[in-house]
Short mmCIF file of C-alpha atoms and ligand atoms in Angstrom, two decimals:
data_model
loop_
_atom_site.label_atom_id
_atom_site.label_comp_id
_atom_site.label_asym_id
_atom_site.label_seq_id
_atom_site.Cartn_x
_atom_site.Cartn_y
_atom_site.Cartn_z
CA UNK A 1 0.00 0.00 0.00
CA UNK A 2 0.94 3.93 -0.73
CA UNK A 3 0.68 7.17 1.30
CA UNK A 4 -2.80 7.65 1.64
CA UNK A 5 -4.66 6.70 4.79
CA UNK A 6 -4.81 2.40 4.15
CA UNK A 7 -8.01 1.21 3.95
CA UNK A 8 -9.28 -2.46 3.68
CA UNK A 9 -12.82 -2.67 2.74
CA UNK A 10 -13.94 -6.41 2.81
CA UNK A 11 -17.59 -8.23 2.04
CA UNK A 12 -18.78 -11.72 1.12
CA UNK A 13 -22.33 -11.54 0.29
CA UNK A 14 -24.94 -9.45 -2.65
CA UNK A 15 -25.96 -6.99 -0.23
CA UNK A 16 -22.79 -6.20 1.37
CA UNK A 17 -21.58 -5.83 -2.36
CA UNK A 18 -24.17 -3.44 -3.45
CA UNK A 19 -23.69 -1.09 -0.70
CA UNK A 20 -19.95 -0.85 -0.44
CA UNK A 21 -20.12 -0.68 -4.53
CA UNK A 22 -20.56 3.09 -4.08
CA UNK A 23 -18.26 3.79 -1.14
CA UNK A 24 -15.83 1.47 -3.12
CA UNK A 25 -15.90 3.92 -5.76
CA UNK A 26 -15.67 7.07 -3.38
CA UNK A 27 -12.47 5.47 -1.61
CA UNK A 28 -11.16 4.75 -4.93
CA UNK A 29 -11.55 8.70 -6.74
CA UNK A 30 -10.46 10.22 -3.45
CA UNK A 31 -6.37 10.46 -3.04
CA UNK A 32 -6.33 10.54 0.48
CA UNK A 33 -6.95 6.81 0.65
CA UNK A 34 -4.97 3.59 -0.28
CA UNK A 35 -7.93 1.11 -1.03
CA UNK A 36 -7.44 -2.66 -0.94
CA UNK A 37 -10.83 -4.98 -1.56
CA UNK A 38 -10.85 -8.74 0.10
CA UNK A 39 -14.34 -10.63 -0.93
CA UNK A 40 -14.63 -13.73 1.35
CA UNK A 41 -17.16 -14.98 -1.28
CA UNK A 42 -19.35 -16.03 1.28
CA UNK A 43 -22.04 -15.47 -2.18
CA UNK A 44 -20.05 -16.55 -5.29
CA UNK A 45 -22.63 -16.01 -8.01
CA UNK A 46 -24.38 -13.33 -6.62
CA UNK A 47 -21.55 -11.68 -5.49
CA UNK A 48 -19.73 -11.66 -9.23
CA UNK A 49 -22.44 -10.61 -10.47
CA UNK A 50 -22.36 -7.06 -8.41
CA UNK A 51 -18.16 -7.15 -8.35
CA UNK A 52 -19.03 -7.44 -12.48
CA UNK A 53 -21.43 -4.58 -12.79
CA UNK A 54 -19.90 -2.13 -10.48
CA UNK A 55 -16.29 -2.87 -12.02
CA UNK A 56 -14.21 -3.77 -8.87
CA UNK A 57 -11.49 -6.29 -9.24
CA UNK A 58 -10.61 -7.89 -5.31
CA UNK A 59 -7.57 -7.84 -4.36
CA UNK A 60 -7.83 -10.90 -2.60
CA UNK A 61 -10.58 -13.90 -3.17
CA UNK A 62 -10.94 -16.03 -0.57
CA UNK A 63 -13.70 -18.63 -2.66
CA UNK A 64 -14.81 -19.32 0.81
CA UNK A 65 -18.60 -20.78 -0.64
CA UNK A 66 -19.56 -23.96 -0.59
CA UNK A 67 -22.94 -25.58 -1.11
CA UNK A 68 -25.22 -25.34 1.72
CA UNK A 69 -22.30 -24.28 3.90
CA UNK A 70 -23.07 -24.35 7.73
CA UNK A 71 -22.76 -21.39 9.57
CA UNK A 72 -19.72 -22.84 12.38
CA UNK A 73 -17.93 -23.69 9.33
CA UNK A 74 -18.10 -20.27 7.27
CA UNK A 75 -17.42 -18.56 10.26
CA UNK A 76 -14.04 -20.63 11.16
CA UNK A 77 -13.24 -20.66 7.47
CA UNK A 78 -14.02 -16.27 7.19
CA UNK A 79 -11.98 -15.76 10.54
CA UNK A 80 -8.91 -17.82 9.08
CA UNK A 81 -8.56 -16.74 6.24
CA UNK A 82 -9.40 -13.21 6.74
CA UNK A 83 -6.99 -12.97 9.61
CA UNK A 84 -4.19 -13.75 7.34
CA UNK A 85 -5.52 -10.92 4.71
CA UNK A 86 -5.06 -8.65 7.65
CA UNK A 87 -1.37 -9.52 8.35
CA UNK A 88 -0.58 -9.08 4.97
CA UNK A 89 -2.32 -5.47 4.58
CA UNK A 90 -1.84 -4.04 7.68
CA UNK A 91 -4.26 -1.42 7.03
CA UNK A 92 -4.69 1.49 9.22
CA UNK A 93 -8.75 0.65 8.80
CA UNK A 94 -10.96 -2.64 8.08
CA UNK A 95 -14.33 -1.08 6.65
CA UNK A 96 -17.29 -3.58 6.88
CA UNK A 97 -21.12 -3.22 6.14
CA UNK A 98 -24.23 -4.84 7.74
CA UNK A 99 -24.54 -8.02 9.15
CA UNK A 100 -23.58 -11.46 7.76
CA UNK A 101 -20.95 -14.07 8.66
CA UNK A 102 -18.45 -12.68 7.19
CA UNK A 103 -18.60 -9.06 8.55
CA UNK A 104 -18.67 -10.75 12.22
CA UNK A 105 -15.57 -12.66 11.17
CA UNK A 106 -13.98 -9.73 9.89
CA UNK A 107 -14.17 -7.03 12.63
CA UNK A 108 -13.16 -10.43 15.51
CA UNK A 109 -10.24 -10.66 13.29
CA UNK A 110 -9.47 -7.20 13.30
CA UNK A 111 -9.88 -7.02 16.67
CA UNK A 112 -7.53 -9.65 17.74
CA UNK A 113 -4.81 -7.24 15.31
CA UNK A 114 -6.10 -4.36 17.63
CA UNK A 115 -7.35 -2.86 14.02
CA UNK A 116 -9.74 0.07 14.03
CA UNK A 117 -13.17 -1.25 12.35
CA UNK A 118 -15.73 1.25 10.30
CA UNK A 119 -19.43 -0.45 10.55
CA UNK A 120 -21.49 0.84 7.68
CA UNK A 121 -24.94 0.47 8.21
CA UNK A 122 -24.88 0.28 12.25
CA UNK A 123 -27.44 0.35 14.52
CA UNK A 124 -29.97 -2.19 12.86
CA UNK A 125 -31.90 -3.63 16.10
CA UNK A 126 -35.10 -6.11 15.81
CA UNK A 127 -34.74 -6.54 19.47
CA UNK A 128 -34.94 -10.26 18.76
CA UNK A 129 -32.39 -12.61 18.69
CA UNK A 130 -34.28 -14.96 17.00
CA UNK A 131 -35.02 -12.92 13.94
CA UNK A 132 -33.38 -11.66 11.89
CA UNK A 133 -31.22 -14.98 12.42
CA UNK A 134 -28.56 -15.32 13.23
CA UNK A 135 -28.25 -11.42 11.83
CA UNK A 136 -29.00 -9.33 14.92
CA UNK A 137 -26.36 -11.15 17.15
CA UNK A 138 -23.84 -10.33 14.24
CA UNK A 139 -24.66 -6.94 14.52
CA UNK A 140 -24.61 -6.68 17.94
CA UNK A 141 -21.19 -8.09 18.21
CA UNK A 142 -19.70 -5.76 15.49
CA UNK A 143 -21.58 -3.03 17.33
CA UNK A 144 -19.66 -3.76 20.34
CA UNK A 145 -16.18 -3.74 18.29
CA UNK A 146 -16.22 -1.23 16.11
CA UNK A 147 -15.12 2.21 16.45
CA UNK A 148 -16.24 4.11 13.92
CA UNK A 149 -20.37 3.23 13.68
CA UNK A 150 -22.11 4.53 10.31
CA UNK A 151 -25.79 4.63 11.29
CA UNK A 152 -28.11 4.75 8.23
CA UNK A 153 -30.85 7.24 10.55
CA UNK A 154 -31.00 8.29 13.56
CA UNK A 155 -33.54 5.62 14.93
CA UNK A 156 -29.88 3.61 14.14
CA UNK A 157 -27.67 6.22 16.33
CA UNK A 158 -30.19 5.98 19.25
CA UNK A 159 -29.75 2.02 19.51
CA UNK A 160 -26.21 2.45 19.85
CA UNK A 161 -26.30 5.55 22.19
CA UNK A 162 -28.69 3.06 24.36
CA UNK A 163 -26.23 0.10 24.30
CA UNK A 164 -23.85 3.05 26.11
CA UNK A 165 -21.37 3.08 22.63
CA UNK A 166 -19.87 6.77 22.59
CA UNK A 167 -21.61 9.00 20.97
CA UNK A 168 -18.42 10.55 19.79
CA UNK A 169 -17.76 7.29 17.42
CA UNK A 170 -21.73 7.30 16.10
CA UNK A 171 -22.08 9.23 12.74
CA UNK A 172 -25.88 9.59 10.96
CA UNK A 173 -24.46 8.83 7.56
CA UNK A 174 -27.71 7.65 5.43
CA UNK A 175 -27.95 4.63 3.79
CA UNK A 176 -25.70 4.30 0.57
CA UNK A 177 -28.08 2.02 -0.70
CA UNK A 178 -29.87 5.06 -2.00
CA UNK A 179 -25.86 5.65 -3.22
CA UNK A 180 -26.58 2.39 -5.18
CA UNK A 181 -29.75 3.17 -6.60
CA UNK A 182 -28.61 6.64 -7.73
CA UNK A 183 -25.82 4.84 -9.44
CA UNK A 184 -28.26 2.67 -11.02
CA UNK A 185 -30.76 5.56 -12.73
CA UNK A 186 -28.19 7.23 -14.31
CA UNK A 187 -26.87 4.51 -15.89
CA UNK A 188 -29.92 3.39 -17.16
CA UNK A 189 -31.34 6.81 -17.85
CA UNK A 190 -28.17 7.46 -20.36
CA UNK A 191 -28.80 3.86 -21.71
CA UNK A 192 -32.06 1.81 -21.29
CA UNK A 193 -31.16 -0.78 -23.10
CA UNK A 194 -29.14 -1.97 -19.83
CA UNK A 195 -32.55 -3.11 -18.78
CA UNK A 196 -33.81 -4.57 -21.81
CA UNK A 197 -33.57 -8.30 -20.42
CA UNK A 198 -36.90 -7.41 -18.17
CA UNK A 199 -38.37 -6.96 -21.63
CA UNK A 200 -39.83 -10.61 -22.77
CA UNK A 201 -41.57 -11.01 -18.34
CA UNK A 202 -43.38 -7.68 -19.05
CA UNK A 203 -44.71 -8.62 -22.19
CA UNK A 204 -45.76 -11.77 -21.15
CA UNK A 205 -47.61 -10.18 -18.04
CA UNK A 206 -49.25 -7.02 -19.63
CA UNK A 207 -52.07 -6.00 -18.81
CA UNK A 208 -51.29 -7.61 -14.91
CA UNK A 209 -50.24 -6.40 -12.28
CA UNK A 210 -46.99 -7.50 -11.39
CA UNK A 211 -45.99 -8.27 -7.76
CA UNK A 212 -42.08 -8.24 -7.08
CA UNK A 213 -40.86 -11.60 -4.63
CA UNK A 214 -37.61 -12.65 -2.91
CA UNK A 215 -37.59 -14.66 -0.12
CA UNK A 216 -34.44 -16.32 1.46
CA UNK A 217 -33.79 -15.44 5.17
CA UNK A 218 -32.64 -18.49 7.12
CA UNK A 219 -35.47 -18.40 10.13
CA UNK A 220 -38.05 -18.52 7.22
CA UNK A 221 -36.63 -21.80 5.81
CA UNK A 222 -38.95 -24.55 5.98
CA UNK A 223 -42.56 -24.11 7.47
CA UNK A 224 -41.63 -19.88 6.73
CA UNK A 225 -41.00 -20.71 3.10
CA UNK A 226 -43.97 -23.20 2.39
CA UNK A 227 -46.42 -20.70 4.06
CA UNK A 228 -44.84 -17.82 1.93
CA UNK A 229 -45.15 -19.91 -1.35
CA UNK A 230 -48.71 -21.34 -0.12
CA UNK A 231 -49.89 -17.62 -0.25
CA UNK A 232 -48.30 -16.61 -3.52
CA UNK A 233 -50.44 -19.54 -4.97
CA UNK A 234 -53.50 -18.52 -3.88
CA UNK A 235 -52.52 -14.95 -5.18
CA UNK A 236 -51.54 -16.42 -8.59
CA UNK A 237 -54.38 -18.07 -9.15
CA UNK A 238 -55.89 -14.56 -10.08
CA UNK A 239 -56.50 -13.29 -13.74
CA UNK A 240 -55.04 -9.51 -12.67
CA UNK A 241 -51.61 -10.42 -11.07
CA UNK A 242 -48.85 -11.92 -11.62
CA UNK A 243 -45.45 -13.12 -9.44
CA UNK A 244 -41.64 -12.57 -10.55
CA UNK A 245 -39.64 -13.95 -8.60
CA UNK A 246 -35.67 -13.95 -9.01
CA UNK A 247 -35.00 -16.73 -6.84
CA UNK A 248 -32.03 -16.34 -4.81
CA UNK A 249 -29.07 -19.12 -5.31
CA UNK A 250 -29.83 -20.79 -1.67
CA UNK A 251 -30.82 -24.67 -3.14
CA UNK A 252 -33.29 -25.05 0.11
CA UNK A 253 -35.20 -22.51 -1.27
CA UNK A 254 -35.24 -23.45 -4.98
CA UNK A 255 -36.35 -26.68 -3.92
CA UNK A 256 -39.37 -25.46 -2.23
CA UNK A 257 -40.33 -22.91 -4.40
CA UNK A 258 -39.60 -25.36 -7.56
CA UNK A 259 -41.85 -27.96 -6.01
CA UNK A 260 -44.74 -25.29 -5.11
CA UNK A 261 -44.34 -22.94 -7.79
CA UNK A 262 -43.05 -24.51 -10.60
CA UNK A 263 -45.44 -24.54 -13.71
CA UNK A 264 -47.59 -21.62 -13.04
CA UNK A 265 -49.00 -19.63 -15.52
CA UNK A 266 -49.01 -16.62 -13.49
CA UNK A 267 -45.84 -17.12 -11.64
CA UNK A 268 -41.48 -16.53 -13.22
CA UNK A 269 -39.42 -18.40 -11.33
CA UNK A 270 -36.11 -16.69 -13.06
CA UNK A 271 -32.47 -16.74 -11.52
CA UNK A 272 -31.32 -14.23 -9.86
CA UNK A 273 -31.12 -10.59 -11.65
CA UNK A 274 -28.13 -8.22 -11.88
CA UNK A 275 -28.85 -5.16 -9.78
CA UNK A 276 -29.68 -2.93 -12.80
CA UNK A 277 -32.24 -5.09 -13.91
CA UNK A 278 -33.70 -5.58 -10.11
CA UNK A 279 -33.87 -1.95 -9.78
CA UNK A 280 -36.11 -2.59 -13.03
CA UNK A 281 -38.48 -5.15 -11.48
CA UNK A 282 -38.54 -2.74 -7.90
CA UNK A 283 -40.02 0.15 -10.51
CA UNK A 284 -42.47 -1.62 -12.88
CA UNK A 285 -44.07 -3.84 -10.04
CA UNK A 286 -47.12 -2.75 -8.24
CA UNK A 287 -46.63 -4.43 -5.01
CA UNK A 288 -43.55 -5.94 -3.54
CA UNK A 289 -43.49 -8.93 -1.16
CA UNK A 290 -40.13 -9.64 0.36
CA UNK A 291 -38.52 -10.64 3.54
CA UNK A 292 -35.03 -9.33 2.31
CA UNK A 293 -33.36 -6.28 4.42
CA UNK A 294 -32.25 -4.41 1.37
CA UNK A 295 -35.28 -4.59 -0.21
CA UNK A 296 -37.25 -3.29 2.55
CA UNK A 297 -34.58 0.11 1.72
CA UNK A 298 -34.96 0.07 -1.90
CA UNK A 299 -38.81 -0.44 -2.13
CA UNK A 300 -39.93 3.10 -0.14
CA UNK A 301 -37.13 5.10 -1.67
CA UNK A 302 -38.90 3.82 -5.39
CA UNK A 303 -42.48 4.60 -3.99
CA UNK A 304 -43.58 0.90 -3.96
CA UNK A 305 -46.07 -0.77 -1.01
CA UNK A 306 -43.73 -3.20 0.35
CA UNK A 307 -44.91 -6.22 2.28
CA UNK A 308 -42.04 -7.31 4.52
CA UNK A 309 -42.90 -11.25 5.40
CA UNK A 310 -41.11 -11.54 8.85
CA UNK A 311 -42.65 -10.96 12.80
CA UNK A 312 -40.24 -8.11 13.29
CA UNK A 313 -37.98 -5.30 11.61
CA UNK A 314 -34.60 -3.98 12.32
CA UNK A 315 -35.57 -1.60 9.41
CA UNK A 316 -38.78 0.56 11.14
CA UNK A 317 -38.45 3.73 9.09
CA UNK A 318 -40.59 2.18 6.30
CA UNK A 319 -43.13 1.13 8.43
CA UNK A 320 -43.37 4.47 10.42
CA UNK A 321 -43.32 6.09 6.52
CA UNK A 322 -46.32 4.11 5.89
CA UNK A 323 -44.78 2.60 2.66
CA UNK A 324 -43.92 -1.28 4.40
CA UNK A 325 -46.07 -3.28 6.48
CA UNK A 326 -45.05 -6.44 8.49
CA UNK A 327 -47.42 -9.17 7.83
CA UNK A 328 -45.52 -12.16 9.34
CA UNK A 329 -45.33 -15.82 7.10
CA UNK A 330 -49.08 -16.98 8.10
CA UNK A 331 -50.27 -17.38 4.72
CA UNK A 332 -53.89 -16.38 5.36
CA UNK A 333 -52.27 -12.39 6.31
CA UNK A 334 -50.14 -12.21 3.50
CA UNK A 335 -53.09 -12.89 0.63
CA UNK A 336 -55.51 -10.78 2.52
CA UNK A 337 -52.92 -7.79 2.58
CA UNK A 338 -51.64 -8.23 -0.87
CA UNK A 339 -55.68 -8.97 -2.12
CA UNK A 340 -55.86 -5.15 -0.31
CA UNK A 341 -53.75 -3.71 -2.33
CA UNK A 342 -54.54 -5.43 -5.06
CA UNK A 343 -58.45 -4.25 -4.62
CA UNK A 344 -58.86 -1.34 -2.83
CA UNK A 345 -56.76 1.61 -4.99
CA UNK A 346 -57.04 3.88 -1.87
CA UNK A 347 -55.39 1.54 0.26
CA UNK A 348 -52.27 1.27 -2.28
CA UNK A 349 -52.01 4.84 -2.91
CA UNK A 350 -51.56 5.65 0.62
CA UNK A 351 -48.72 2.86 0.45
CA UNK A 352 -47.40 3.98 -2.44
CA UNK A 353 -46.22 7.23 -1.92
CA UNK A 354 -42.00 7.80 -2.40
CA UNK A 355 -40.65 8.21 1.11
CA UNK A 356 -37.28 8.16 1.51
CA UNK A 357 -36.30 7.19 5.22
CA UNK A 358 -33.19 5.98 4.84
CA UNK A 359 -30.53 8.59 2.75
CA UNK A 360 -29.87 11.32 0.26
CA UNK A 361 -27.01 9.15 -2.13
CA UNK A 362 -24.48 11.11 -0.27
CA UNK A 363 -23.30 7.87 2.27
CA UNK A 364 -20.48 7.22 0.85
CA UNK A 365 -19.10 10.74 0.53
CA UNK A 366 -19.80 11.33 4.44
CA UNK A 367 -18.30 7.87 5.19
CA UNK A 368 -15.05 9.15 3.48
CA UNK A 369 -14.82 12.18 4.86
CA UNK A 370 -14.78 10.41 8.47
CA UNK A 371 -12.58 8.08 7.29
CA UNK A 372 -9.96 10.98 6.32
CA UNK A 373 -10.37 12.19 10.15
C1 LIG B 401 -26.47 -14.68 3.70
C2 LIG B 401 -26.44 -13.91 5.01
C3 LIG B 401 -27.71 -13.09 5.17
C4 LIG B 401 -27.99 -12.24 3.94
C5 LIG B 401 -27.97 -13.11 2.70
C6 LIG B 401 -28.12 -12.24 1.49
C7 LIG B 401 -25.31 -14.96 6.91
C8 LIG B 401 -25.45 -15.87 8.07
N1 LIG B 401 -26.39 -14.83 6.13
O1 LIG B 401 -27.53 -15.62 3.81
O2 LIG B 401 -27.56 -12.23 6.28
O3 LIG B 401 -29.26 -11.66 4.10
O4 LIG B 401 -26.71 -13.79 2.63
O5 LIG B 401 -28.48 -12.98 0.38
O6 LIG B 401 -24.28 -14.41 6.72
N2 LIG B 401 -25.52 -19.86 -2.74
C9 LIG B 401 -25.06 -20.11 -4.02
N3 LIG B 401 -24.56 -19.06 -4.75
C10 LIG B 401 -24.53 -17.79 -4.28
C11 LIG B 401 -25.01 -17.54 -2.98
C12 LIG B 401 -25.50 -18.59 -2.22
O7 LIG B 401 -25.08 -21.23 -4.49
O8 LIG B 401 -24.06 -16.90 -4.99
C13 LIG B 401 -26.03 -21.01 -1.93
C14 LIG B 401 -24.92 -21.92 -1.39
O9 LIG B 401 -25.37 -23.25 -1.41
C15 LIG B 401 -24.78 -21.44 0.05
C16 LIG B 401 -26.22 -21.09 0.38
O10 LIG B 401 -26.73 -20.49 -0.81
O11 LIG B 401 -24.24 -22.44 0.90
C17 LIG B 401 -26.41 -20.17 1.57
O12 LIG B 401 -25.56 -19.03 1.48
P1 LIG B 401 -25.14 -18.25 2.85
O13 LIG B 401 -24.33 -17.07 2.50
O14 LIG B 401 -24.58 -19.20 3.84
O15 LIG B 401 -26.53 -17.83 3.46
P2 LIG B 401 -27.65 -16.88 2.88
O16 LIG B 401 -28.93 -17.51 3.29
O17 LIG B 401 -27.36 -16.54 1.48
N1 LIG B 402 -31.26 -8.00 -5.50
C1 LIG B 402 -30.67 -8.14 -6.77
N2 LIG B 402 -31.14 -9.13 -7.60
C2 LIG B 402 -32.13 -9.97 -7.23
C3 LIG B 402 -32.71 -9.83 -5.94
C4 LIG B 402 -32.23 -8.84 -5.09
O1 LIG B 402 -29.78 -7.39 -7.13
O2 LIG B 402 -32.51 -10.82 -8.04
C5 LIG B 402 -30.72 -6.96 -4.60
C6 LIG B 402 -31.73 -6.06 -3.97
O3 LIG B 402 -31.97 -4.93 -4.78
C7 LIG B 402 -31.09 -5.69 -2.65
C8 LIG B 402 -30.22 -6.86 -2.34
O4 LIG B 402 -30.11 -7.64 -3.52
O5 LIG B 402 -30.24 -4.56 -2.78
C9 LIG B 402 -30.82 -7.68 -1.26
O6 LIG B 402 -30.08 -8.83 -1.11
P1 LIG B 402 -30.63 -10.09 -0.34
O7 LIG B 402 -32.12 -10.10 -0.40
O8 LIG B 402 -29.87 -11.24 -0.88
O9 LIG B 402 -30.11 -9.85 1.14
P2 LIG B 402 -30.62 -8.97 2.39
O10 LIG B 402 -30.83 -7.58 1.94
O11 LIG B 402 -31.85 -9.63 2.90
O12 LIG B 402 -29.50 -9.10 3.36
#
């Protein structure tokens, strides 16, 4: 590494990689920093795909992924081989974002090199240990390392003030999510064609309504899953909607969705879609039914009713918007609140109005300016 202030930024999963894209980028124009990127590959397809689109090249590539990896195992794996990463850096700062194995792994390992650790997005709290699973302990543990704590709002900087973190080392940064999606509109306002591949679903649903679907978090797995795809069934079987749903790489939940899903007129099961051409889906669907974090950013920022799938939310800003509503996995709540919005226009318009809780696109710029000190 040069002169500049040494910065390590490492990730392993889709999300992580969409939301350090843009601070990636900021690091990268700004000469004060030397910026090295280690992907764990916790994700491996889904990850590529966002290192592809955004144009970063890691510097080191752990391949940690393997099928249906256990979570003991990533985790011993991530610490390893992270830790040696570290030693061979030395940077003056290990930046991580969010929530997943390998950001725990990270800030322990820079930790144990006594390495000062930047936690983007901090502050997330459901309250529950039990969901999001096993996300809120990770958070909670990186909450309780790190020393520089990038809270998307300030709900975020008040559940670190109350877990007695200094409020010296607490920033309100925004979410650079909204970075990401800023990135993503002028790209494909200079060139729409970038989004052409959404093209052939639209066609073949026009004239529906089109409801957006991911589903993958590891407490809904099983009984979660079946009720979620039970629901989307019943929804389905209408004339006047119809379900895309970009199916994320997790084999447990292709193989229940396959086997309840598969064959539907009204339903696209597709793979999963670059982030330009998510970004697509998020702003041609009517409703969106998801029990994704990210998505739960992305959908109020685009103006879309958002029906988050899970008992509780480390992400309340779009319910206290009005734009999401919890509705849990029984599958009885989720048709009667997506029928709702499917049939009563008044209740979707007061849904559907663009609130944007969670930044301005100007994260990542605030994140580097606290990283020059
Ligand atoms: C992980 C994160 C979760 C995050 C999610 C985003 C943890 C504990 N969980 O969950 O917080 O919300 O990523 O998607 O860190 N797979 C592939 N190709 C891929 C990605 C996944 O085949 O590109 C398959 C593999 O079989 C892998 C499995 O999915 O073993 C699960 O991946 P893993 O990262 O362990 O858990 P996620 O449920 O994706
Ligand atoms: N996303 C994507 N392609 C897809 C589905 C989702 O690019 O086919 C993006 C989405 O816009 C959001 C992120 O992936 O930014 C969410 O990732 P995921 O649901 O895997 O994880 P979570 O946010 O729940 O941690």
């Amino acid at each position: 590494m040069g002169s500049g202030a040494r910065i390590l930024v490492v990730f392993g999963t889709r999300p992580e990689a969409i939301k350090l894209f843009p601070l990636i980028h900021a690091l990268e124009a700004d000469p004060r920093f030397e910026v090295r990127v280690c992907v764990s590959a916790q994700h491996r397809e889904m990850l590529d795909q966002v290192l592809g689109l955004a144009g970063i090249v890691p510097d080191h590539d752990l391949d940690l992924m393997r099928e249906g990896q256990s979570l003991d195992d990533l985790t011993a794996r991530a610490l390893t081989g992270i830790g040696k990463v570290l030693d061979e850096e030395c940077p003056d700062w290990v930046v991580v974002q969010g929530d997943t194995t390998t950001v725990m792994a990270a800030a322990l390992a820079a930790h144990y090199r006594q390495i000062p650790v930047c936690h983007v997005e901090a502050g997330l709290r459901s309250g529950d240990l039990s969901q999001p699973w096993p996300e809120e302990a990770n958070r909670r543990m990186v909450g309780a390392i790190a020393s520089l704590h990038c809270a998307p709002t300030r709900t975020s900087a008040e559940a670190l003030l109350r877990e007695n973190i200094p409020s010296a080392t607490i920033h309100v940064t925004g979410n650079t999510v909204i970075d990401a999606l800023h990135w993503v509109s002028q790209r494909t306002d200079a060139e729409p064609s970038l989004v052409s591949g959404m093209t052939e679903l639209e066609q073949r649903f026009a004239g529906k309504r089109i409801i957006g679907l991911t589903s993958h978090r590891r407490e809904n797995l099983g009984q979660g899953m079946a009720n979620i795809a039970k629901a989307v069934r019943h929804v389905a079987s209408r004339d006047d909607a119809a379900v895309i749903f970009p199916m994320h790489r997790n084999p447990e939940v292709r193989a229940i969705m396959h086997e309840q899903l598969g064959g539907l007129d009204n339903v696209a099961l597709i793979e999963p879609l670059d982030y330009l051409h998510f970004a697509r889906l998020l702003s041609v669907c009517h409703i969106v039914l998801t029990d994704s974090g990210g998505v739960q950013e992305e959908a109020p920022a685009l103006g879309k009713p958002v029906l988050v799938m899970r008992e509780t939310t480390e992400r309340p800003e779009g319910v206290t918007a009005g734009t999401a509503r919890l509705v849990g996995t029984c599958p009885h709540r989720i048709v009667r609140e997506t029928e709702r919005l499917l049939d009563d226009p008044r209740a979707h318009a007061a849904m559907a109005r663009a609130h944007n809780p969670y930044g301005d696109g100007k994260s990542a710029q605030r994140i580097c300016e606290l990283l020059a000190g």
